[in-house]
Amino acid sequence: MLDKDSTRGLWTSKIGFIFAAAGSAIGLGNIWRFPYVTGENGGAAFVMIYIFFILVIGLPIMISELTIGRNTRKNPYGAFRKLKPGGYWKLAGGLGVMTGTLILSFYTVIAGFTIGYFFLILSGKFSGIHGVSQSGEIFARFSANPFNTIGLSVLFIVITSVIVINGVSKGIEKWSKIFMPVLVVLLILLVFRSVTLKGSLKGLEFYLKPNFDNLSVSTFIQALGQALFSLSLGGGGMMTYGSYLSRKEKLVSSAGYIAAFDTMIAILAGLIIFPALFAMGGDPEGGPGLIFVTLPSLIIKMPGGILFGASIFLLLTLAALTTTISLLEIPVAYFVDERGWSRKKATLLAASIILLLAIPSALSLGASGWLSKLPFFGIGFMDFIVIVFANYALVIGAFLIAVFVGYSWGIKPALHEIELYGNNFRLKRVWTLLVKYVCPVAILAILGYMLVTGNYF
Ligand code: PFF
C-alpha cells in the first residue's frame, strides 16, 4: 500500500503530475479540433453544453480513471485484472491499451503536420498566395506526399520516444514542466495579438454570443464526445498517469485542476482562431481544414503574419507532443507491467508498432492517396481508425469505466482510495450518483445515437 511499492516510477510533485496530465489532455483536441467543432456548432451555445458535459460526465470519469490507476499501480489491462481477477473485465483494460495505441497511430500523423506547417510558414510558402483555394492546393500537395506524412510522423514518434524512454519523473514530468509553461505563455501572447486585430470583434461575438437556434441532438453528441476526447478519457490515458500518482495526493482536486486547465486552453484557443479569422474575412465553418487551410491563407496577410502563423503551429506542436507522450506511455506501461520488460525495450517496441500502424494512415491522405478509399467502408484508412478508436472505442471505454466503478469494483473501495490520508471527498454523494447513473446512461445514449444514425463526433 505504501508508495515505495512502486518501482515503475512516480510523479515527484503535485504540480509535475498536473502539468503532465494537463499536457496529456491539452492537445490537438483543444487547439485544432475544439475551435472548428465550435465553429460548426454555433459558437458559444456549444461551449456552454461542452462545459456542462465536462462537469457532469468528464470529471466523474476522470476521478474514476485516476482512482483505478492509483489503487492498482498498473496499466489499464493490469489494473482491471488486478481488481477483478479471472473475469472478463481485463478485456476492458485491454481495449483501453489498444485504443490509446491506435489513437496515437493517427494522432502522430497530424502532429507531424504541425511541425511541417511550422517550417512551411517560416519558409514563406504562403506569403505570395491569393486566397483559400491556393492554400488548399498547398495542403493537398503537402498531405499527399508520403515523404512529408511518414517522415514527419517518424520524427514525432522519435521525439516522443526519447522523452518517454527517460521515465516518468526524469522524462515525462521533467519535460512537461518545461513545455506547459511555454505553451501557456505562447497561447496568451497569441490571444492578445488576435483580439487586438482590427475587426476581431465580430469573431469574438460569434464565439462568445450563444446561438441556440441551430442546436440539435448532434450538437450534444459532439460536445460529449469532444469532452471525453479532450480530457484523455476512455483510452487508458488518465488511468496510466494515475498509476504514478502518490497516495497522499488529493486526487479529486487534481482532477479538477486538470479539467479546468484543459477547458481554459480550449476556450483560449478559440480566442486566437476566431478573432483572427473574422478580422481577415474568413469562414468560421472551415471544418478540419480550418487550421491547415483557412488560417494560413488569411493570417499571412496581416502584419507579422509569418511570426503569428508559425507561432500557432509551434503551439500546436507543443500541445501535440505532451499528448503523444501520454499516449505512448499507455502501451509502454503495459509492456513494463505485464511482460516485465525494461522501459527502453518497451518504448522501442511500442514506438515501432505505432509507426507501422501510422504508415497506412499517413498514406491514406490526399484524394488519390493509397488507402484513401477502403473497400466496403468507402472511407480512408485514417478516417476508419479515427471512427473506430477515437469515437466508438473511446466512448465504450468511458462507459465501461463508469460501470466498473459504479457496480463491479464498487463505489466503496473507490472512495476508500480517494479518501486515503484523510483527504475528505466532499462531493462524494454527487460523484456516486453521476458515476452510477448519469454517466452510463448519457454515454449509452450517445453510443446508441452513433450506432443508429451512423453519425459520430
Ligand atoms: N486529449 C487529447 C487531445 O485533446 O488532443 C487526445 C487524447 C489523449 C485522447 C489521450 C485519449 C487519450 F487517451
Short mmCIF file of C-alpha atoms and ligand atoms in Angstrom, two decimals:
data_model
loop_
_atom_site.label_atom_id
_atom_site.label_comp_id
_atom_site.label_asym_id
_atom_site.label_seq_id
_atom_site.Cartn_x
_atom_site.Cartn_y
_atom_site.Cartn_z
CA MET A 1 0.00 0.00 0.00
CA LEU A 2 2.88 2.35 0.56
CA ASP A 3 4.21 4.43 -2.27
CA LYS A 4 7.54 2.71 -2.15
CA ASP A 5 5.71 -0.35 -3.51
CA SER A 6 6.08 1.14 -6.95
CA THR A 7 9.30 0.62 -8.82
CA ARG A 8 7.57 1.64 -12.04
CA GLY A 9 8.03 5.36 -11.42
CA LEU A 10 6.12 8.07 -9.59
CA TRP A 11 5.46 11.76 -10.11
CA THR A 12 7.72 13.68 -7.80
CA SER A 13 5.39 16.62 -7.21
CA LYS A 14 1.74 17.53 -7.49
CA ILE A 15 2.48 20.30 -9.95
CA GLY A 16 4.56 17.87 -12.02
CA PHE A 17 1.63 15.48 -12.21
CA ILE A 18 -0.83 18.24 -13.05
CA PHE A 19 1.40 19.56 -15.83
CA ALA A 20 1.88 16.07 -17.24
CA ALA A 21 -1.81 15.15 -17.06
CA ALA A 22 -2.95 18.52 -18.34
CA GLY A 23 -0.32 18.08 -21.05
CA SER A 24 -1.99 14.83 -22.00
CA ALA A 25 -5.41 16.43 -22.03
CA ILE A 26 -4.35 19.60 -23.84
CA GLY A 27 -3.57 18.61 -27.38
CA LEU A 28 -4.76 18.80 -30.95
CA GLY A 29 -8.20 18.19 -29.47
CA ASN A 30 -8.12 21.62 -27.83
CA ILE A 31 -6.32 23.78 -30.32
CA TRP A 32 -7.11 22.12 -33.66
CA ARG A 33 -10.43 20.35 -33.04
CA PHE A 34 -12.27 22.41 -30.41
CA PRO A 35 -12.30 25.67 -32.41
CA TYR A 36 -13.61 24.12 -35.62
CA VAL A 37 -16.21 21.95 -33.87
CA THR A 38 -17.35 25.07 -32.02
CA GLY A 39 -17.41 26.93 -35.34
CA GLU A 40 -19.57 24.24 -36.92
CA ASN A 41 -21.95 24.03 -33.96
CA GLY A 42 -22.97 27.62 -33.43
CA GLY A 43 -20.30 29.08 -31.17
CA ALA A 44 -20.90 29.84 -27.52
CA ALA A 45 -24.03 27.70 -27.16
CA PHE A 46 -21.81 24.74 -27.94
CA VAL A 47 -19.18 25.93 -25.46
CA MET A 48 -21.79 26.03 -22.69
CA ILE A 49 -23.01 22.49 -23.41
CA TYR A 50 -19.41 21.38 -23.60
CA ILE A 51 -18.62 22.78 -20.14
CA PHE A 52 -21.75 21.12 -18.76
CA PHE A 53 -20.52 17.73 -20.02
CA ILE A 54 -17.02 18.33 -18.69
CA LEU A 55 -18.52 18.83 -15.21
CA VAL A 56 -21.18 16.14 -15.27
CA ILE A 57 -19.52 13.37 -17.29
CA GLY A 58 -15.84 14.22 -17.80
CA LEU A 59 -14.86 14.99 -14.22
CA PRO A 60 -16.54 11.96 -12.61
CA ILE A 61 -14.94 9.64 -15.18
CA MET A 62 -11.57 11.30 -14.76
CA ILE A 63 -11.77 10.79 -10.99
CA SER A 64 -12.69 7.14 -11.65
CA GLU A 65 -9.78 6.57 -14.04
CA LEU A 66 -7.25 8.20 -11.74
CA THR A 67 -8.58 6.19 -8.80
CA ILE A 68 -8.33 2.84 -10.59
CA GLY A 69 -4.82 3.70 -11.78
CA ARG A 70 -3.57 4.86 -8.41
CA ASN A 71 -5.14 2.00 -6.50
CA THR A 72 -3.65 -0.70 -8.70
CA ARG A 73 -0.42 0.96 -9.77
CA LYS A 74 -0.89 -0.72 -13.11
CA ASN A 75 -1.51 -0.11 -16.80
CA PRO A 76 -5.21 -0.35 -17.79
CA TYR A 77 -5.10 -4.06 -18.62
CA GLY A 78 -3.25 -4.95 -15.41
CA ALA A 79 -5.47 -2.62 -13.40
CA PHE A 80 -8.74 -4.30 -14.35
CA ARG A 81 -7.17 -7.73 -13.97
CA LYS A 82 -5.88 -6.91 -10.52
CA LEU A 83 -9.24 -5.63 -9.29
CA LYS A 84 -11.30 -8.41 -10.90
CA PRO A 85 -9.03 -11.38 -11.45
CA GLY A 86 -10.34 -14.18 -13.58
CA GLY A 87 -13.26 -12.38 -15.21
CA TYR A 88 -13.75 -10.57 -18.45
CA TRP A 89 -13.08 -7.10 -17.07
CA LYS A 90 -9.43 -7.28 -18.05
CA LEU A 91 -10.64 -7.07 -21.64
CA ALA A 92 -11.96 -3.60 -20.87
CA GLY A 93 -8.42 -2.67 -19.84
CA GLY A 94 -7.05 -4.35 -22.95
CA LEU A 95 -9.42 -2.26 -25.02
CA GLY A 96 -8.05 0.85 -23.30
CA VAL A 97 -4.45 -0.07 -24.15
CA MET A 98 -5.45 -0.77 -27.74
CA THR A 99 -7.46 2.44 -28.01
CA GLY A 100 -4.59 4.59 -26.73
CA THR A 101 -2.16 2.87 -29.10
CA LEU A 102 -4.36 3.29 -32.16
CA ILE A 103 -5.27 6.86 -31.35
CA LEU A 104 -1.56 7.59 -31.30
CA SER A 105 -1.11 5.93 -34.70
CA PHE A 106 -3.14 8.64 -36.45
CA TYR A 107 -2.50 11.41 -33.94
CA THR A 108 1.17 11.33 -34.76
CA VAL A 109 0.43 11.92 -38.45
CA ILE A 110 -1.50 15.12 -37.73
CA ALA A 111 1.07 16.08 -35.09
CA GLY A 112 3.73 15.67 -37.78
CA PHE A 113 1.79 18.10 -39.96
CA THR A 114 2.06 20.76 -37.28
CA ILE A 115 5.87 20.59 -37.37
CA GLY A 116 5.76 20.58 -41.17
CA TYR A 117 3.50 23.62 -41.24
CA PHE A 118 5.69 25.45 -38.77
CA PHE A 119 8.53 25.25 -41.29
CA LEU A 120 6.27 25.75 -44.29
CA ILE A 121 5.03 29.07 -42.93
CA LEU A 122 8.50 30.18 -41.88
CA SER A 123 9.79 29.38 -45.37
CA GLY A 124 7.36 31.93 -46.80
CA LYS A 125 5.42 29.33 -48.78
CA PHE A 126 2.12 31.06 -48.03
CA SER A 127 3.34 34.60 -48.37
CA GLY A 128 2.53 35.16 -52.01
CA ILE A 129 -0.71 33.22 -52.29
CA HIS A 130 -4.13 34.60 -53.16
CA GLY A 131 -7.00 33.11 -51.21
CA VAL A 132 -8.10 29.88 -49.67
CA SER A 133 -8.09 27.79 -52.82
CA GLN A 134 -4.35 28.19 -53.27
CA SER A 135 -3.82 27.41 -49.63
CA GLY A 136 -5.97 24.31 -50.14
CA GLU A 137 -3.75 23.25 -53.00
CA ILE A 138 -0.65 23.58 -50.82
CA PHE A 139 -2.33 21.43 -48.18
CA ALA A 140 -3.44 18.83 -50.72
CA ARG A 141 0.08 18.54 -52.12
CA PHE A 142 1.65 18.52 -48.65
CA SER A 143 -0.64 15.83 -47.27
CA ALA A 144 -0.44 13.62 -50.35
CA ASN A 145 3.35 13.48 -50.19
CA PRO A 146 4.42 10.34 -48.29
CA PHE A 147 7.80 11.87 -47.57
CA ASN A 148 6.03 14.54 -45.50
CA THR A 149 3.36 12.42 -43.91
CA ILE A 150 5.51 9.42 -42.98
CA GLY A 151 8.74 11.32 -42.42
CA LEU A 152 7.16 13.81 -40.03
CA SER A 153 5.29 11.06 -38.16
CA VAL A 154 8.58 9.26 -37.65
CA LEU A 155 10.16 12.47 -36.40
CA PHE A 156 7.30 13.00 -33.96
CA ILE A 157 7.41 9.45 -32.62
CA VAL A 158 11.19 9.64 -32.24
CA ILE A 159 10.98 12.85 -30.18
CA THR A 160 8.16 11.35 -28.10
CA SER A 161 10.14 8.15 -27.51
CA VAL A 162 13.27 9.99 -26.40
CA ILE A 163 11.23 11.64 -23.65
CA VAL A 164 9.26 8.54 -22.62
CA ILE A 165 12.36 6.34 -22.51
CA ASN A 166 13.77 8.50 -19.72
CA GLY A 167 10.95 7.53 -17.40
CA VAL A 168 8.05 9.04 -15.55
CA SER A 169 9.81 11.67 -13.46
CA LYS A 170 13.04 12.18 -15.42
CA GLY A 171 11.37 12.13 -18.82
CA ILE A 172 7.65 12.89 -18.86
CA GLU A 173 7.42 15.06 -15.74
CA LYS A 174 10.61 16.97 -16.43
CA TRP A 175 9.63 17.88 -19.98
CA SER A 176 6.00 18.64 -19.12
CA LYS A 177 7.22 21.16 -16.57
CA ILE A 178 9.11 22.90 -19.37
CA PHE A 179 6.63 22.56 -22.23
CA MET A 180 3.44 23.51 -20.41
CA PRO A 181 4.51 26.93 -19.12
CA VAL A 182 5.93 27.75 -22.58
CA LEU A 183 2.65 26.66 -24.13
CA VAL A 184 0.61 28.86 -21.80
CA VAL A 185 2.77 31.94 -22.39
CA LEU A 186 2.71 31.42 -26.15
CA LEU A 187 -1.04 30.96 -26.10
CA ILE A 188 -1.64 34.13 -24.11
CA LEU A 189 0.58 36.13 -26.44
CA LEU A 190 -1.31 34.80 -29.44
CA VAL A 191 -4.70 35.54 -27.86
CA PHE A 192 -3.55 39.06 -27.18
CA ARG A 193 -2.40 39.53 -30.78
CA SER A 194 -5.58 38.08 -32.20
CA VAL A 195 -8.11 40.02 -30.15
CA THR A 196 -6.31 43.30 -30.79
CA LEU A 197 -6.59 42.93 -34.57
CA LYS A 198 -8.88 45.38 -36.30
CA GLY A 199 -12.21 43.71 -36.97
CA SER A 200 -11.67 40.97 -34.39
CA LEU A 201 -14.86 41.88 -32.55
CA LYS A 202 -17.06 40.04 -34.99
CA GLY A 203 -15.10 36.90 -34.23
CA LEU A 204 -15.46 37.43 -30.51
CA GLU A 205 -19.18 37.91 -30.94
CA PHE A 206 -19.53 34.76 -32.99
CA TYR A 207 -17.51 32.82 -30.46
CA LEU A 208 -18.94 34.20 -27.26
CA LYS A 209 -22.57 35.03 -28.05
CA PRO A 210 -24.71 31.91 -27.62
CA ASN A 211 -26.82 30.92 -30.60
CA PHE A 212 -29.32 28.29 -29.52
CA ASP A 213 -31.24 28.24 -32.80
CA ASN A 214 -29.26 25.55 -34.53
CA LEU A 215 -28.96 23.16 -31.59
CA SER A 216 -29.70 19.55 -32.45
CA VAL A 217 -29.05 16.14 -30.94
CA SER A 218 -25.85 16.05 -32.91
CA THR A 219 -24.60 19.17 -31.07
CA PHE A 220 -24.89 17.27 -27.79
CA ILE A 221 -23.11 14.24 -29.20
CA GLN A 222 -20.31 16.46 -30.49
CA ALA A 223 -19.98 18.17 -27.12
CA LEU A 224 -19.91 14.96 -25.11
CA GLY A 225 -17.53 13.22 -27.48
CA GLN A 226 -15.24 16.23 -27.51
CA ALA A 227 -15.32 16.39 -23.70
CA LEU A 228 -14.21 12.75 -23.36
CA PHE A 229 -11.54 13.03 -26.07
CA SER A 230 -10.21 16.30 -24.77
CA LEU A 231 -9.83 15.05 -21.21
CA SER A 232 -7.97 11.93 -22.49
CA LEU A 233 -10.66 9.66 -21.08
CA GLY A 234 -11.78 6.23 -22.20
CA GLY A 235 -8.46 5.37 -23.82
CA GLY A 236 -6.49 4.49 -20.72
CA GLY A 237 -4.51 7.73 -20.68
CA MET A 238 -5.60 9.12 -17.34
CA MET A 239 -5.63 5.66 -15.76
CA THR A 240 -2.00 5.17 -16.71
CA TYR A 241 -0.97 8.60 -15.40
CA GLY A 242 -2.98 7.97 -12.22
CA SER A 243 -0.92 4.84 -11.62
CA TYR A 244 2.13 7.04 -10.95
CA LEU A 245 0.33 9.31 -8.50
CA SER A 246 1.28 9.41 -4.83
CA ARG A 247 -1.40 8.11 -2.47
CA LYS A 248 -1.03 11.22 -0.38
CA GLU A 249 -2.08 13.46 -3.24
CA LYS A 250 -5.59 14.86 -3.35
CA LEU A 251 -6.96 13.06 -6.33
CA VAL A 252 -10.20 14.98 -6.69
CA SER A 253 -8.70 18.43 -6.61
CA SER A 254 -6.02 17.28 -9.09
CA ALA A 255 -8.76 16.11 -11.45
CA GLY A 256 -10.45 19.48 -11.03
CA TYR A 257 -7.27 21.37 -11.90
CA ILE A 258 -6.63 19.20 -14.97
CA ALA A 259 -10.18 19.63 -16.28
CA ALA A 260 -10.14 23.38 -15.61
CA PHE A 261 -6.74 23.77 -17.27
CA ASP A 262 -7.86 21.77 -20.30
CA THR A 263 -11.10 23.68 -20.71
CA MET A 264 -9.41 27.04 -20.29
CA ILE A 265 -6.87 26.26 -23.01
CA ALA A 266 -9.57 25.07 -25.42
CA ILE A 267 -11.55 28.26 -24.88
CA LEU A 268 -8.43 30.40 -25.25
CA ALA A 269 -7.54 28.58 -28.48
CA GLY A 270 -10.89 29.76 -29.84
CA LEU A 271 -9.91 33.28 -28.84
CA ILE A 272 -6.89 33.01 -31.10
CA ILE A 273 -8.63 31.44 -34.06
CA PHE A 274 -11.98 33.26 -34.38
CA PRO A 275 -10.94 36.88 -33.91
CA ALA A 276 -8.07 36.40 -36.41
CA LEU A 277 -10.37 34.58 -38.80
CA PHE A 278 -13.09 37.22 -38.77
CA ALA A 279 -10.61 40.08 -38.82
CA MET A 280 -9.23 38.67 -42.06
CA GLY A 281 -12.65 37.83 -43.51
CA GLY A 282 -12.70 34.03 -43.14
CA ASP A 283 -15.45 31.46 -42.71
CA PRO A 284 -15.83 30.04 -39.19
CA GLU A 285 -17.19 26.76 -40.50
CA GLY A 286 -13.96 25.72 -42.17
CA GLY A 287 -14.09 22.23 -40.61
CA PRO A 288 -10.92 20.23 -40.09
CA GLY A 289 -9.19 22.38 -42.71
CA LEU A 290 -9.69 25.49 -40.59
CA ILE A 291 -6.17 25.39 -39.18
CA PHE A 292 -4.32 23.94 -42.15
CA VAL A 293 -6.10 25.69 -44.99
CA THR A 294 -8.18 28.72 -43.99
CA LEU A 295 -5.95 30.13 -41.32
CA PRO A 296 -2.61 30.13 -43.19
CA SER A 297 -4.19 31.81 -46.20
CA LEU A 298 -5.51 34.65 -44.06
CA ILE A 299 -3.05 35.29 -41.29
CA ILE A 300 -0.18 35.53 -43.69
CA LYS A 301 -1.74 38.76 -44.93
CA MET A 302 -1.65 40.51 -41.57
CA PRO A 303 1.34 42.44 -40.29
CA GLY A 304 3.80 39.99 -38.75
CA GLY A 305 1.77 37.18 -40.29
CA ILE A 306 4.68 34.77 -40.66
CA LEU A 307 5.55 35.09 -37.00
CA PHE A 308 1.92 34.79 -35.90
CA GLY A 309 1.30 31.79 -38.16
CA ALA A 310 4.50 29.98 -37.22
CA SER A 311 3.75 30.57 -33.52
CA ILE A 312 0.33 28.96 -33.88
CA PHE A 313 1.94 25.87 -35.34
CA LEU A 314 4.63 25.85 -32.66
CA LEU A 315 1.82 25.97 -30.10
CA LEU A 316 0.10 23.04 -31.82
CA THR A 317 3.36 21.08 -31.91
CA LEU A 318 3.97 21.57 -28.19
CA ALA A 319 0.40 20.67 -27.31
CA ALA A 320 0.53 17.58 -29.50
CA LEU A 321 3.85 16.47 -28.07
CA THR A 322 2.73 16.42 -24.43
CA THR A 323 -0.24 14.35 -25.63
CA THR A 324 1.72 11.86 -27.74
CA ILE A 325 3.95 11.32 -24.71
CA SER A 326 0.93 10.25 -22.66
CA LEU A 327 -0.44 8.08 -25.46
CA LEU A 328 2.87 6.27 -25.91
CA GLU A 329 3.08 5.74 -22.15
CA ILE A 330 -0.07 3.56 -22.26
CA PRO A 331 1.42 0.62 -24.22
CA VAL A 332 4.82 1.22 -22.59
CA ALA A 333 3.26 0.76 -19.13
CA TYR A 334 1.52 -2.34 -20.43
CA PHE A 335 4.77 -3.93 -21.62
CA VAL A 336 6.64 -2.94 -18.46
CA ASP A 337 3.94 -4.26 -16.10
CA GLU A 338 2.68 -7.28 -17.95
CA ARG A 339 5.79 -8.51 -19.72
CA GLY A 340 8.36 -7.29 -17.22
CA TRP A 341 10.32 -5.53 -19.97
CA SER A 342 12.72 -2.69 -19.36
CA ARG A 343 11.32 0.77 -20.16
CA LYS A 344 13.77 1.05 -23.01
CA LYS A 345 12.71 -2.18 -24.68
CA ALA A 346 9.04 -1.39 -24.05
CA THR A 347 9.34 2.08 -25.56
CA LEU A 348 11.23 0.92 -28.62
CA LEU A 349 8.78 -1.84 -29.35
CA ALA A 350 5.66 0.24 -28.69
CA ALA A 351 7.00 3.07 -30.85
CA SER A 352 7.79 0.65 -33.68
CA ILE A 353 4.30 -0.87 -33.60
CA ILE A 354 2.76 2.60 -33.63
CA LEU A 355 4.88 3.66 -36.56
CA LEU A 356 3.85 0.62 -38.55
CA LEU A 357 0.23 1.48 -37.82
CA ALA A 358 0.80 5.13 -38.68
CA ILE A 359 2.05 4.36 -42.19
CA PRO A 360 -1.31 3.28 -43.67
CA SER A 361 -2.95 6.29 -42.00
CA ALA A 362 -0.34 8.60 -43.49
CA LEU A 363 -0.73 7.02 -46.92
CA SER A 364 -4.49 7.33 -46.88
CA LEU A 365 -4.39 11.11 -47.10
CA GLY A 366 -4.85 13.10 -50.26
CA ALA A 367 -7.65 12.39 -52.72
CA SER A 368 -5.65 9.89 -54.75
CA GLY A 369 -3.79 8.60 -51.72
CA TRP A 370 -3.12 4.95 -51.26
CA LEU A 371 -5.79 3.55 -48.91
CA SER A 372 -7.79 6.73 -49.33
CA LYS A 373 -10.89 4.67 -50.01
CA LEU A 374 -11.12 1.35 -48.21
CA PRO A 375 -13.16 -1.31 -49.96
CA PHE A 376 -16.54 -1.89 -48.31
CA PHE A 377 -16.25 1.06 -45.89
CA GLY A 378 -15.70 3.64 -48.60
CA ILE A 379 -13.61 5.88 -46.36
CA GLY A 380 -9.88 6.36 -45.94
CA PHE A 381 -7.80 4.25 -43.57
CA MET A 382 -7.15 7.14 -41.21
CA ASP A 383 -10.84 8.08 -41.03
CA PHE A 384 -11.62 4.46 -40.31
CA ILE A 385 -9.18 4.35 -37.37
CA VAL A 386 -10.50 7.69 -36.09
CA ILE A 387 -14.10 6.44 -36.15
CA VAL A 388 -13.39 3.04 -34.63
CA PHE A 389 -10.96 4.14 -31.92
CA ALA A 390 -11.29 7.87 -31.23
CA ASN A 391 -15.08 7.61 -31.43
CA TYR A 392 -16.50 4.15 -30.68
CA ALA A 393 -13.74 2.54 -28.59
CA LEU A 394 -13.19 5.72 -26.59
CA VAL A 395 -16.88 6.06 -25.75
CA ILE A 396 -17.23 2.34 -24.98
CA GLY A 397 -14.13 2.59 -22.78
CA ALA A 398 -15.59 5.51 -20.82
CA PHE A 399 -18.87 3.62 -20.41
CA LEU A 400 -17.10 0.51 -19.10
CA ILE A 401 -15.11 2.57 -16.60
CA ALA A 402 -18.26 4.13 -15.17
CA VAL A 403 -19.98 0.72 -14.93
CA PHE A 404 -16.89 -0.88 -13.46
CA VAL A 405 -16.52 1.68 -10.69
CA GLY A 406 -20.25 2.02 -10.13
CA TYR A 407 -21.17 -1.65 -10.00
CA SER A 408 -18.30 -4.11 -10.27
CA TRP A 409 -15.29 -2.89 -8.32
CA GLY A 410 -17.66 -0.70 -6.34
CA ILE A 411 -18.09 2.82 -5.07
CA LYS A 412 -16.89 1.91 -1.57
CA PRO A 413 -13.36 0.73 -2.39
CA ALA A 414 -13.02 3.57 -4.86
CA LEU A 415 -14.00 6.11 -2.20
CA HIS A 416 -11.59 4.48 0.22
CA GLU A 417 -8.77 5.04 -2.28
CA ILE A 418 -9.84 8.63 -2.93
CA GLU A 419 -10.06 9.47 0.77
CA LEU A 420 -6.73 7.96 1.84
CA TYR A 421 -4.64 10.06 4.21
CA GLY A 422 -7.73 11.87 5.46
CA ASN A 423 -8.47 13.53 2.12
CA ASN A 424 -12.18 14.15 2.51
CA PHE A 425 -14.20 13.99 -0.72
CA ARG A 426 -16.96 16.45 -0.01
CA LEU A 427 -18.99 15.78 -3.13
CA LYS A 428 -18.86 12.00 -2.87
CA ARG A 429 -22.63 11.62 -2.98
CA VAL A 430 -22.90 13.67 -6.15
CA TRP A 431 -19.98 11.77 -7.69
CA THR A 432 -21.59 8.42 -6.79
CA LEU A 433 -24.83 9.47 -8.43
CA LEU A 434 -23.06 10.68 -11.55
CA VAL A 435 -20.86 7.59 -11.92
CA LYS A 436 -23.61 5.08 -11.22
CA TYR A 437 -26.48 6.61 -13.17
CA VAL A 438 -25.80 9.76 -15.15
CA CYS A 439 -22.53 8.76 -16.88
CA PRO A 440 -23.60 5.27 -18.04
CA VAL A 441 -26.98 6.49 -19.28
CA ALA A 442 -25.59 9.56 -21.06
CA ILE A 443 -22.74 7.63 -22.66
CA LEU A 444 -25.04 4.82 -23.70
CA ALA A 445 -27.32 7.38 -25.29
CA ILE A 446 -24.51 8.78 -27.41
CA LEU A 447 -23.38 5.30 -28.32
CA GLY A 448 -26.91 4.35 -29.35
CA TYR A 449 -27.27 7.53 -31.38
CA MET A 450 -23.96 6.90 -33.12
CA LEU A 451 -24.93 3.34 -33.98
CA VAL A 452 -28.42 4.18 -35.20
CA THR A 453 -27.61 7.27 -37.24
CA GLY A 454 -24.10 6.36 -38.34
CA ASN A 455 -23.03 9.80 -37.09
CA TYR A 456 -20.05 10.28 -34.91
CA PHE A 457 -18.25 13.19 -33.35
N1 PFF B 1 -6.75 14.69 -25.03
C1 PFF B 1 -6.05 14.61 -26.26
C2 PFF B 1 -6.37 15.86 -27.10
O1 PFF B 1 -7.25 16.63 -26.73
O2 PFF B 1 -5.74 16.05 -28.12
C3 PFF B 1 -6.34 13.33 -27.02
C4 PFF B 1 -6.29 12.04 -26.23
C5 PFF B 1 -5.15 11.70 -25.49
C6 PFF B 1 -7.36 11.18 -26.20
C7 PFF B 1 -5.09 10.53 -24.74
C8 PFF B 1 -7.34 10.00 -25.45
C9 PFF B 1 -6.19 9.68 -24.73
F1 PFF B 1 -6.14 8.57 -24.03
#
